[in-house]
Short mmCIF file of C-alpha atoms in Angstrom, two decimals:
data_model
loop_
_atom_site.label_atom_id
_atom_site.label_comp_id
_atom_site.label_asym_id
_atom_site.label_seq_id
_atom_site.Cartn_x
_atom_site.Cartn_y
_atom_site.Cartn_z
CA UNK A 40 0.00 0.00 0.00
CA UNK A 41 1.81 3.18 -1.29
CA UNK A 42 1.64 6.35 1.09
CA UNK A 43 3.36 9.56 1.26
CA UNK A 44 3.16 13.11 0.18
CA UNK A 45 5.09 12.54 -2.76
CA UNK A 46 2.81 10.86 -5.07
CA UNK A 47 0.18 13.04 -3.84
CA UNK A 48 -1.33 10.36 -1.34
CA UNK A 49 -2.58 11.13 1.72
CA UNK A 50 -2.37 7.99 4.63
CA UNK A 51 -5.33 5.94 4.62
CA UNK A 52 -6.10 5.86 8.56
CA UNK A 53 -9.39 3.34 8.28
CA UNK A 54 -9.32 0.10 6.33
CA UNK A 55 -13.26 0.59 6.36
CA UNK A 56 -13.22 3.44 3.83
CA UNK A 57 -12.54 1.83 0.05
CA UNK A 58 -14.32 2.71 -2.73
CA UNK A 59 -16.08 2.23 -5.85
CA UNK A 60 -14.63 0.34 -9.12
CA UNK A 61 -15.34 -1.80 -11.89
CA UNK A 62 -13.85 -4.97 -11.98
CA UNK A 63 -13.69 -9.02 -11.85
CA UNK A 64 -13.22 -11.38 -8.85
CA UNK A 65 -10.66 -14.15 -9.35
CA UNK A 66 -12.62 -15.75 -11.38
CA UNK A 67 -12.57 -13.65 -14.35
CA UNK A 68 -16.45 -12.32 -13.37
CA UNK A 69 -17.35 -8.37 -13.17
CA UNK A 70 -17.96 -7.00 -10.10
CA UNK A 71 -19.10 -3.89 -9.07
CA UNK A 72 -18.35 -0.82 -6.82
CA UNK A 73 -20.55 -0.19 -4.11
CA UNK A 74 -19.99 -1.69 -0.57
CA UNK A 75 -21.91 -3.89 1.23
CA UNK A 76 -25.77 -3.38 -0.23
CA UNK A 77 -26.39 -0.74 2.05
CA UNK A 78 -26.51 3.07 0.81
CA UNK A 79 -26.85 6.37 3.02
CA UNK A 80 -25.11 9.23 2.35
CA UNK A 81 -23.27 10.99 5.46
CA UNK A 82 -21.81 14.87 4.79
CA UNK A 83 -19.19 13.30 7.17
CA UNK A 84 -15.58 15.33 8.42
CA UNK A 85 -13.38 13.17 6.54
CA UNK A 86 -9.76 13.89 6.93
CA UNK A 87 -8.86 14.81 3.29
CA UNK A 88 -9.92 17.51 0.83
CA UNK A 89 -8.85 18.03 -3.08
CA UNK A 90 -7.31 18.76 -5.04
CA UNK A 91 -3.89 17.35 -3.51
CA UNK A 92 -0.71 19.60 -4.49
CA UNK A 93 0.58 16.66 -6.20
CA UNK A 94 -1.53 16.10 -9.30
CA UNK A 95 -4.99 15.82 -7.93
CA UNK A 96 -5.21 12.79 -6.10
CA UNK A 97 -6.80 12.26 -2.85
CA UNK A 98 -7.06 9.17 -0.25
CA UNK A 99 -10.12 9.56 1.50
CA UNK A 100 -9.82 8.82 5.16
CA UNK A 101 -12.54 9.73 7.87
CA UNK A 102 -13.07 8.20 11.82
CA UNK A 103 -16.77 7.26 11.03
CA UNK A 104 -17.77 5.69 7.60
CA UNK A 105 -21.50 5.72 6.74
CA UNK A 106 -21.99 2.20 5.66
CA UNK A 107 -19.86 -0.92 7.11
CA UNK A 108 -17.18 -2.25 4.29
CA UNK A 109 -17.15 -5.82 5.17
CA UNK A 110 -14.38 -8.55 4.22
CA UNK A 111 -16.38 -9.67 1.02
CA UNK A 112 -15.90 -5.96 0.29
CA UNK A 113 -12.12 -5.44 1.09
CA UNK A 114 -11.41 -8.45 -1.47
CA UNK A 115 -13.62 -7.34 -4.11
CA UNK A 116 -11.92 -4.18 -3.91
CA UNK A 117 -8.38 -5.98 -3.76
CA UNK A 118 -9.43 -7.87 -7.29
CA UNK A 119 -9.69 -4.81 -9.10
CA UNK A 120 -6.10 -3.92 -8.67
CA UNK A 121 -5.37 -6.53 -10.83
CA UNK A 122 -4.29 -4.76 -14.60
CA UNK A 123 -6.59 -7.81 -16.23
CA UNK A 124 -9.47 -7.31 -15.27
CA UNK A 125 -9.12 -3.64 -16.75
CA UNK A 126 -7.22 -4.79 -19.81
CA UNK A 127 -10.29 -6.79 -20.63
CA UNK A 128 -12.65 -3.95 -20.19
CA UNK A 129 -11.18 -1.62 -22.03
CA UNK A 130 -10.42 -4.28 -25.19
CA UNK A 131 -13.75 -5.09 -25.54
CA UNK A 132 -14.64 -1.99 -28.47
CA UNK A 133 -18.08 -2.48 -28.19
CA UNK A 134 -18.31 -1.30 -24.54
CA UNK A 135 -15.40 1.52 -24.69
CA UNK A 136 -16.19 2.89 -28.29
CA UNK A 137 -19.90 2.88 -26.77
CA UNK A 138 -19.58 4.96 -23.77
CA UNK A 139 -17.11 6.88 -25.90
CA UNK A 140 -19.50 7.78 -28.46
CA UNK A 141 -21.88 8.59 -26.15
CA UNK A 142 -20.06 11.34 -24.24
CA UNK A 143 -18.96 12.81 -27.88
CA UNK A 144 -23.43 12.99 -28.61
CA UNK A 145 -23.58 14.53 -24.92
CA UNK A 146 -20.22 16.96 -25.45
CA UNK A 147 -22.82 20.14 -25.06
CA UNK A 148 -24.04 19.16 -21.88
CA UNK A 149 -20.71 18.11 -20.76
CA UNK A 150 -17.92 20.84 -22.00
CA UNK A 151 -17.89 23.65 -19.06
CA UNK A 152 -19.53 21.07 -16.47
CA UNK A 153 -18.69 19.13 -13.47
CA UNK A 154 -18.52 15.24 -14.04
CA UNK A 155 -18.38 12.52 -11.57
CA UNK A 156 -17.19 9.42 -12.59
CA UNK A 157 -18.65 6.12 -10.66
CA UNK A 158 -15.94 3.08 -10.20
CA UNK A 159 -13.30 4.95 -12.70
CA UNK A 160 -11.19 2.30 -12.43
CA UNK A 161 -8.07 2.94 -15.09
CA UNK A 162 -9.36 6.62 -15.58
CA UNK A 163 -10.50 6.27 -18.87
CA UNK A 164 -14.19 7.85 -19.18
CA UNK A 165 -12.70 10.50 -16.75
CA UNK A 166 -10.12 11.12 -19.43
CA UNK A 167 -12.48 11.07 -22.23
CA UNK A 168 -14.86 13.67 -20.31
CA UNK A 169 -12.26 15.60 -19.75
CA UNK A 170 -10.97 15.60 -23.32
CA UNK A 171 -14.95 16.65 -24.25
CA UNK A 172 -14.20 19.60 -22.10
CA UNK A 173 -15.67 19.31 -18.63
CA UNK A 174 -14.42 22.25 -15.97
CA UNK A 175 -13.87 19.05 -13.84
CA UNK A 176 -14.04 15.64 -13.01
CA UNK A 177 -14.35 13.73 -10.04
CA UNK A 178 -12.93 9.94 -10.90
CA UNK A 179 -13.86 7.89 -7.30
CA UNK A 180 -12.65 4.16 -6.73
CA UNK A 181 -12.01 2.29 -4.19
CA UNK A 182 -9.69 -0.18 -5.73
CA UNK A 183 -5.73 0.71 -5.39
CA UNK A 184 -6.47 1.00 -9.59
CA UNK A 185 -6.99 4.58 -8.58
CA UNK A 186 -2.89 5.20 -8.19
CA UNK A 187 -2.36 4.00 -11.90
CA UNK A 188 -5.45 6.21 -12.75
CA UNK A 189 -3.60 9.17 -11.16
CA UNK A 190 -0.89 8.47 -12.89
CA UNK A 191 -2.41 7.76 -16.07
CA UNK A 192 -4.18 11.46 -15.44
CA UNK A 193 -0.84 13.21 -14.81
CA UNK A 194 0.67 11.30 -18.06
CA UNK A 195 -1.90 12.88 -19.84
CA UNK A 196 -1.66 16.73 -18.35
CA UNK A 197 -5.10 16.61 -16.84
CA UNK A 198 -4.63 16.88 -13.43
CA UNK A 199 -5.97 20.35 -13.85
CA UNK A 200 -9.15 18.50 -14.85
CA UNK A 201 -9.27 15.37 -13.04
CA UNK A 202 -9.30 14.97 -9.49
CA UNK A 203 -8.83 11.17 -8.47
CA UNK A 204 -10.45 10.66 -5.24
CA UNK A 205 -9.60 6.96 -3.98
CA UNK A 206 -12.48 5.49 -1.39
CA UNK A 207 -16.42 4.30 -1.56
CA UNK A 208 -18.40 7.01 -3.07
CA UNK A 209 -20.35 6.84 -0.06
CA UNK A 210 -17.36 8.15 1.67
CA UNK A 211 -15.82 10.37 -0.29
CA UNK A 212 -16.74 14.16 -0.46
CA UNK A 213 -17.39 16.25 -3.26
CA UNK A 214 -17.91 19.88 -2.17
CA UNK A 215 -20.29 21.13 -5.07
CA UNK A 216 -23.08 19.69 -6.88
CA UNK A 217 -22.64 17.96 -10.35
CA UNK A 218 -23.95 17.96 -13.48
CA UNK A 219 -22.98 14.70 -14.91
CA UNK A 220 -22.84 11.13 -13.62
CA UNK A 221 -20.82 8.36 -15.95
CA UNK A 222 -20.29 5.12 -14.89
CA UNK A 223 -19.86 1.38 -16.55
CA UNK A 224 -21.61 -0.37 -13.71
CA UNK A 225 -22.93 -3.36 -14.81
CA UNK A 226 -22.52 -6.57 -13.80
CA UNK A 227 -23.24 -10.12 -15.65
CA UNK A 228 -27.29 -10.24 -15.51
CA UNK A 229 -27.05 -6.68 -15.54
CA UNK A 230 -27.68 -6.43 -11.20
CA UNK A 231 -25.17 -9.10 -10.19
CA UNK A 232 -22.27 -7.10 -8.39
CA UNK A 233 -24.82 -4.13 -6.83
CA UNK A 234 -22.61 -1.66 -8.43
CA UNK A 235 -25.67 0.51 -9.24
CA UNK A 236 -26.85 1.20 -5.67
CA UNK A 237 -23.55 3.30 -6.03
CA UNK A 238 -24.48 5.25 -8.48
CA UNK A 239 -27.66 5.89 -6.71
CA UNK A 240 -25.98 7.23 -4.04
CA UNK A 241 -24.02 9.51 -6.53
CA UNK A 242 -27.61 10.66 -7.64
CA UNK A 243 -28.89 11.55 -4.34
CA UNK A 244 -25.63 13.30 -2.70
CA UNK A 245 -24.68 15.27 -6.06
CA UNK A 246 -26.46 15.72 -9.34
CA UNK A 247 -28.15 18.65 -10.03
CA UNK A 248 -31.99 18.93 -10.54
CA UNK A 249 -32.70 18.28 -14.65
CA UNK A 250 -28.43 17.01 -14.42
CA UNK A 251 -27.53 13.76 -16.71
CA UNK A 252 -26.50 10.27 -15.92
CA UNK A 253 -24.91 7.96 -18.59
CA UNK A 254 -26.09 5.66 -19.06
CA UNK A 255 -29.64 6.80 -18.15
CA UNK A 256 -31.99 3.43 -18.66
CA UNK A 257 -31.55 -0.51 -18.97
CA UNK A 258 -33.21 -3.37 -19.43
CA UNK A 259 -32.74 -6.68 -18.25
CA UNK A 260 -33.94 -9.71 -20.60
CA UNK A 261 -34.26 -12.92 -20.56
CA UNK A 262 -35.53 -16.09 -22.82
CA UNK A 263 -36.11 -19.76 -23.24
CA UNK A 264 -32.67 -21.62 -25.16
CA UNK A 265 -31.82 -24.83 -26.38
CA UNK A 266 -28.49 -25.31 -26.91
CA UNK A 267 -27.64 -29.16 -27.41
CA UNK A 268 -23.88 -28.83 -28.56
CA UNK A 269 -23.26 -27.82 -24.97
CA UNK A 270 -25.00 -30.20 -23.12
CA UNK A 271 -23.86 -32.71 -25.17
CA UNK A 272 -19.76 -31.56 -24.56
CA UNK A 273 -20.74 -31.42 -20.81
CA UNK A 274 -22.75 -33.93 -20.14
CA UNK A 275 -23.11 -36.54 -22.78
CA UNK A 276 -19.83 -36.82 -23.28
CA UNK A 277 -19.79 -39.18 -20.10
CA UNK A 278 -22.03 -42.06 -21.25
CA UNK A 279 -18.78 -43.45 -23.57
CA UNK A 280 -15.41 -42.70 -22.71
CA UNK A 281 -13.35 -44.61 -24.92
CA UNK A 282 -15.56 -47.33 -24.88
CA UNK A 283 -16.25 -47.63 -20.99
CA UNK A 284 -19.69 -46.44 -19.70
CA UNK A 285 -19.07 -43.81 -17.27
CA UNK A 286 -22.98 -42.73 -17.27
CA UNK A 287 -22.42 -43.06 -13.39
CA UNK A 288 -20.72 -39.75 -13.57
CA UNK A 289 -23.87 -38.08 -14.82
CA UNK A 290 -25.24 -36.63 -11.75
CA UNK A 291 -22.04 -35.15 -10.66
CA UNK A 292 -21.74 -33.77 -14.02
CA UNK A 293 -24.64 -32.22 -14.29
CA UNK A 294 -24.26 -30.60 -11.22
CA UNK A 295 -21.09 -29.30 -11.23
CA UNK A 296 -21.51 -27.88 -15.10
CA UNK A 297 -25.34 -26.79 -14.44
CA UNK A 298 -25.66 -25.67 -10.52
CA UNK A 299 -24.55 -22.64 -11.21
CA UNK A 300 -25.37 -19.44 -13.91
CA UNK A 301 -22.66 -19.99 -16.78
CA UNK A 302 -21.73 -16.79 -18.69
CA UNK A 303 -20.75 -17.94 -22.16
CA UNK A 304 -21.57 -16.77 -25.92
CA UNK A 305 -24.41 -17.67 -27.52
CA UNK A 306 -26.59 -16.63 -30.98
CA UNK A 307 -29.81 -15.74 -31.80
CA UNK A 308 -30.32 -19.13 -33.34
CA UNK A 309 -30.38 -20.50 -29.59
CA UNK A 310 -33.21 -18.40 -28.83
CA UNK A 311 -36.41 -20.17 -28.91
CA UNK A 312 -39.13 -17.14 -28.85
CA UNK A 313 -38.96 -13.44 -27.97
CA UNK A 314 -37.12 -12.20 -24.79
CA UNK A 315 -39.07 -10.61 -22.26
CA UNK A 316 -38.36 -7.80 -19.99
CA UNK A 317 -37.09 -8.65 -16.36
CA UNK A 318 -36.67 -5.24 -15.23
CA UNK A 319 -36.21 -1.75 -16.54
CA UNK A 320 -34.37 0.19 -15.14
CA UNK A 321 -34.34 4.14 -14.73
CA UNK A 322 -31.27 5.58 -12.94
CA UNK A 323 -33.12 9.04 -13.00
CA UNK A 324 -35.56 7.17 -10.60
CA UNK A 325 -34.66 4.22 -9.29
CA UNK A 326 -34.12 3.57 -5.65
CA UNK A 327 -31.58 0.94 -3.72
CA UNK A 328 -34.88 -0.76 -2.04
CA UNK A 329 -35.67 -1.82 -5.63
CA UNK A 330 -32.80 -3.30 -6.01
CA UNK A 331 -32.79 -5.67 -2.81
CA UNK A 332 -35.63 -8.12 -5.04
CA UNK A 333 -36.74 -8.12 -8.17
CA UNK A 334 -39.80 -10.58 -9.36
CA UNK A 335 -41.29 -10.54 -12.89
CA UNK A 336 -44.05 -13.25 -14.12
CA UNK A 337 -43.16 -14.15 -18.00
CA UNK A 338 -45.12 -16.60 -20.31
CA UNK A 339 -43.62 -17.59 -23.79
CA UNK A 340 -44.69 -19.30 -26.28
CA UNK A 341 -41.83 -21.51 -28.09
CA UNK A 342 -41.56 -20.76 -32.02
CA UNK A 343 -39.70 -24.09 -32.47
CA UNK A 344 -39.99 -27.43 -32.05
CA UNK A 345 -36.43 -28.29 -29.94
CA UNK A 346 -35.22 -29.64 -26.26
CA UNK A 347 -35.66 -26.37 -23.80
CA UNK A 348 -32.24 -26.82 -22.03
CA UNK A 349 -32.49 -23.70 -19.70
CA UNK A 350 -32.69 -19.94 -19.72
CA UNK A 351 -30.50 -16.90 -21.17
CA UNK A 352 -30.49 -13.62 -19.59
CA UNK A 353 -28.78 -10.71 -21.07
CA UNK A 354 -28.92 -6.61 -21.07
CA UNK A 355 -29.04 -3.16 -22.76
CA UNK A 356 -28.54 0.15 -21.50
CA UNK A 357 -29.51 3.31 -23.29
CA UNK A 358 -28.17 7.01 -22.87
CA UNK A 359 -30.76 9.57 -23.05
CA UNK A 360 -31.57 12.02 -20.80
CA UNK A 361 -34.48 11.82 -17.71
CA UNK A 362 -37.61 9.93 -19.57
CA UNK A 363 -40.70 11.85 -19.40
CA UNK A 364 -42.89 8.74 -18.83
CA UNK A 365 -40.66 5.88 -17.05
CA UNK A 366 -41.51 2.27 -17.29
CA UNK A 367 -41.33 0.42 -14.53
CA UNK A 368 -40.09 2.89 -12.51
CA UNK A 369 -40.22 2.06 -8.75
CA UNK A 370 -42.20 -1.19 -9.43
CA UNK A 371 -40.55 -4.74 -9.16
CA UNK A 372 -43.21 -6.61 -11.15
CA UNK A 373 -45.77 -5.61 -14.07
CA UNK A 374 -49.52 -3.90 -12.81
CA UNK A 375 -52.24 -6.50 -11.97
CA UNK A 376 -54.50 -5.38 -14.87
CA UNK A 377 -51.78 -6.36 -17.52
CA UNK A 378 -51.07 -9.62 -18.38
CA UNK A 379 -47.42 -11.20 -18.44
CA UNK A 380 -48.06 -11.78 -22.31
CA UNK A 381 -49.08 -8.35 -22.69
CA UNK A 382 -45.92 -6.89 -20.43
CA UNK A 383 -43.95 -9.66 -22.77
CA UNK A 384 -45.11 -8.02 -26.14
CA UNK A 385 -44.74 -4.66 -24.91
CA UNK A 386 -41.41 -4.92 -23.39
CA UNK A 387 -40.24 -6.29 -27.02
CA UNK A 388 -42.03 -3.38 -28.79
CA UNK A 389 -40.14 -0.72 -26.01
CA UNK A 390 -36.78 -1.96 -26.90
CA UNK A 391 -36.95 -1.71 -30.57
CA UNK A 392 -38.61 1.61 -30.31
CA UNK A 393 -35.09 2.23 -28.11
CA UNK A 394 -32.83 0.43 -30.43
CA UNK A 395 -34.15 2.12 -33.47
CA UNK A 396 -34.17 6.08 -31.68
CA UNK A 397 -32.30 8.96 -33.74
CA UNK A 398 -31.62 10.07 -30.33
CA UNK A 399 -30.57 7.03 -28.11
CA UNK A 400 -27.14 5.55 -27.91
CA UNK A 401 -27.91 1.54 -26.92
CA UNK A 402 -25.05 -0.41 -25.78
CA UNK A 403 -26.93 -4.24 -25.88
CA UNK A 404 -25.30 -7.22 -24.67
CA UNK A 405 -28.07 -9.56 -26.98
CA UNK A 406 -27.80 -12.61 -28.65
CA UNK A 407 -28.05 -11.26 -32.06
CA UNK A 408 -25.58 -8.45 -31.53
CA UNK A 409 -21.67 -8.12 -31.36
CA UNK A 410 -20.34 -10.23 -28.63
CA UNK A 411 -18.94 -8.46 -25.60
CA UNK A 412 -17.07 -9.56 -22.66
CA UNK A 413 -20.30 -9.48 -20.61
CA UNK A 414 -21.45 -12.27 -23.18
CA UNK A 415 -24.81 -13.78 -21.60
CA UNK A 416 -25.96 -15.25 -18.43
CA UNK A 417 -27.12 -18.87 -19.05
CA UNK A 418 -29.15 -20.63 -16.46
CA UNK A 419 -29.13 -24.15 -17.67
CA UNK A 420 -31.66 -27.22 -16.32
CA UNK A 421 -29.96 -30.62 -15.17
CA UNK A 422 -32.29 -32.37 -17.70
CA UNK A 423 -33.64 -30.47 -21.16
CA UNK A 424 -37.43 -30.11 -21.77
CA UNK A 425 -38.70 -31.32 -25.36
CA UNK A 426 -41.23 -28.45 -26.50
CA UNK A 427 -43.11 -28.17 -29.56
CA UNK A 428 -43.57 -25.32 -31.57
CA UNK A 429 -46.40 -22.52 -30.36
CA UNK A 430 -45.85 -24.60 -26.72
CA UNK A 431 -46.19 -22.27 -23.81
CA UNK A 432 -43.27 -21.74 -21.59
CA UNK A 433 -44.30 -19.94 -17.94
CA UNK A 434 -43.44 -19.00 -14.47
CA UNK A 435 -41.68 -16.55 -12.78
CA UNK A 436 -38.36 -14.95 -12.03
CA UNK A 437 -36.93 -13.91 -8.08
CA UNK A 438 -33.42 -12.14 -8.64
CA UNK A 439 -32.26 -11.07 -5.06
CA UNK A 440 -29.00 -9.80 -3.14
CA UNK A 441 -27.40 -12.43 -1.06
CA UNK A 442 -27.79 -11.95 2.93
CA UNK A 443 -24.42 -13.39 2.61
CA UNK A 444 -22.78 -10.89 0.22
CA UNK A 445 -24.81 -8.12 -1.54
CA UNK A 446 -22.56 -8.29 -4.45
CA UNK A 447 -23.81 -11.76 -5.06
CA UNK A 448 -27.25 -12.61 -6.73
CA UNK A 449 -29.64 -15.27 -5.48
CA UNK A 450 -32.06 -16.81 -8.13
CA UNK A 451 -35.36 -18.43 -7.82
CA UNK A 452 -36.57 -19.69 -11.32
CA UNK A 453 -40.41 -21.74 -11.29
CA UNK A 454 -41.34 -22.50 -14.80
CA UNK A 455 -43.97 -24.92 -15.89
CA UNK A 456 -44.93 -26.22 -19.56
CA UNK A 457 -47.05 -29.15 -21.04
CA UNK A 458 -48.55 -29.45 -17.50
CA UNK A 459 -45.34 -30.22 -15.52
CA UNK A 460 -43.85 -27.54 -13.07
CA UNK A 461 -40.39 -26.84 -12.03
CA UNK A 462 -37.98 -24.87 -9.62
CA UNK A 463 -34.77 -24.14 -9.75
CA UNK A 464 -32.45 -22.14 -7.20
CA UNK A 465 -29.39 -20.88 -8.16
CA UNK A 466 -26.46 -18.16 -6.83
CA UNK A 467 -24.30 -16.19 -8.96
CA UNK A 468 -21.35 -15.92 -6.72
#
């Protein structure tokens, strides 16, 4: 842990204060930048104040943090120091040339203003603000990524610009209101890591009334696959080995390829009907209590004859400013008077009407589109389903932060078709 006045680091006096970034765990998965699942901001006396006199980077220290940064938090924090997890990031184009593009369409409302960049990680949105011309930007993280992001800032002759503030951004303090929140915070299944609750709690202590977050909405998808070249390589494989039946491996098998969500690649020809919406999300709205559960009934009806082998889950997010009409704004599941195939048909309809805006910028993570490294979310059955075409798929959907760790996500998947029912319970860890 570096210290000293000479890199322009203040002592970090607390090992409770971290702060927010955008990262992996050890196994290669994002994870986000808030601490803990629990969000209340505190105008607290911490010990530090900006810009420092070397190059504009602050630790954040302070005797009382507002929310308790447990050990699941320390390490998540710890993974993002790792340059690989940022590497990847930042190679996949789709993501980066995305949020890129989308501060270029936003220049006029960010040139001259105050930005405050969510989990900066490496620096690079900062950087790219900055180089659109904002007066200022705040880049907070609570990884040790933030001393490379100084450095990267200095590099670059921006430490006029870009203050680096290192600790949770429910810790840190920002002395003036902002005009513009910018943060990459999503996780696989869009809500595993809790990263968002952070930039919530950006929201709430900073923005300015009628102020602009990027990216402003998302949507969270999912639909019925079949995919019988992977169950095949993971399970099938076992009933001849060389010649010997090893079938009695099949239950371990299964379990150990199918007890948890994979995140893998797959196409649209894997898809078996249209997705439906999970949740939408506005970040102009949305509060951390929504985030704690989120239920949605879904019905489908298969356009395929084919084995139903489990379900794929997958994301957009779109950067506009504050919607006029939200959807789904502060509810977790769709109104009693509209049916799930209804919600179903009009989710679909919303997201092309998105996709196809002269004004929206949509960064999707679907089937059908460009792969990037957030790929999609597969929850896969121990034994596939045979459905016929125009068969009806149905049931309902519990994503929920772990009481163990927030940053995990607990699943609860019932689905029913041809008259036989299902559950299955699953954690993304």
């Amino acid at each position: 842990m570096l210290s000293g006045s000479n890199n322009g680091y203040q002592q970090h006096t607390n090992s409770s204060n971290a702060t927010n970034s955008i990262s992996s765990s050890s196994s290669g998965r994002r994870v986000a930048a808030a601490a803990g699942g629990t969000h209340r901001f505190r105008k607290g006396n911490n010990n530090s104040r900006f810009p420092s006199e070397n190059g504009g980077f602050v630790r954040v220290s302070g005797d009382k943090p507002p929310t308790r940064c447990t050990d699941f938090d320390m390490a998540y924090f710890q993974s993002y120091s790792h340059v690989g997890i940022h590497e990847e990031m930042i190679k996949d184009r789709i993501r980066t040339e995305t949020y890129r593009a989308a501060i270029t369409q936003y220049q006029s409302s960010i040139a001259g203003k105050v930005v405050v960049d969510v989990g900066c990680g490496t620096g690079i949105l900062s950087i790219f603000c900055a180089l659109a011309g904002a007066k200022r930007v705040y880049a907070v993280d609570a990884s040790e990524i933030a001393i490379q992001a100084n450095e990267v800032v200095k590099a670059n002759n921006l430490s006029d610009k870009v203050i680096v503030l290192h600790g949770r951004v429910e810790d840190v303090e920002i002395e003036e209101e902002v005009d513009v929140i910018i943060s990459e915070w999503m996780g696989y299944m869009l809500l595993y890591e809790s990263m968002l609750g952070s930039v919530v709690v950006a929201r709430d202590r900073w923005l300015k009334p009628g102020g602009l977050i990027l990216p402003s909405h998302a949507s969270l998808y999912m639909a019925p696959i079949t995919h019988t070249e992977r169950y095949s390589e993971s399970i099938d494989f076992w009933r001849n080995v060389y010649g010997i039946d090893m079938s009695a491996m099949l239950p371990l098998a299964k379990q150990c390829a199918f007890e948890e969500p994979s995140v893998e690649t797959i196409t649209g020809e894997n898809v078996l009907t249209w997705p439906f919406v999970v949740k939408h999300v506005d970040c102009y709205t949305i509060t951390t209590q929504e985030l704690e559960s989120v239920t949605a009934r879904y019905k489908f009806t298969s356009m395929m004859r084919a084995p139903l082998h489990g379900f794929a889950f997958w994301f957009d997010v779109e950067f506009s400013g504050p919607a006029i009409f939200p959807i789904n704004s502060h509810t977790q599941s769709p109104p009693s008077s509209i049916s799930a195939s209804d919600m179903n048909s009009l989710g679909s309809i919303q997201s092309k009407k998105r996709a196809k805006s002269d004004e929206a910028l949509v960064l999707s993570t679907a089937p059908e589109e460009p792969p990037t490294h957030w790929q999609q979310t597969l929850l896969y059955f121990y034994d596939p389903i045979e459905v016929n075409q125009d068969q009806v798929i149905e049931g309902s959907v519990t994503l929920s932060q772990s009481k163990e760790n927030a940053r995990f996500l607990n699943i609860h998947l019932e689905y029913a078709s041809a008259g036989r029912s299902f559950v299955k319970e699953s954690v993304m860890r």
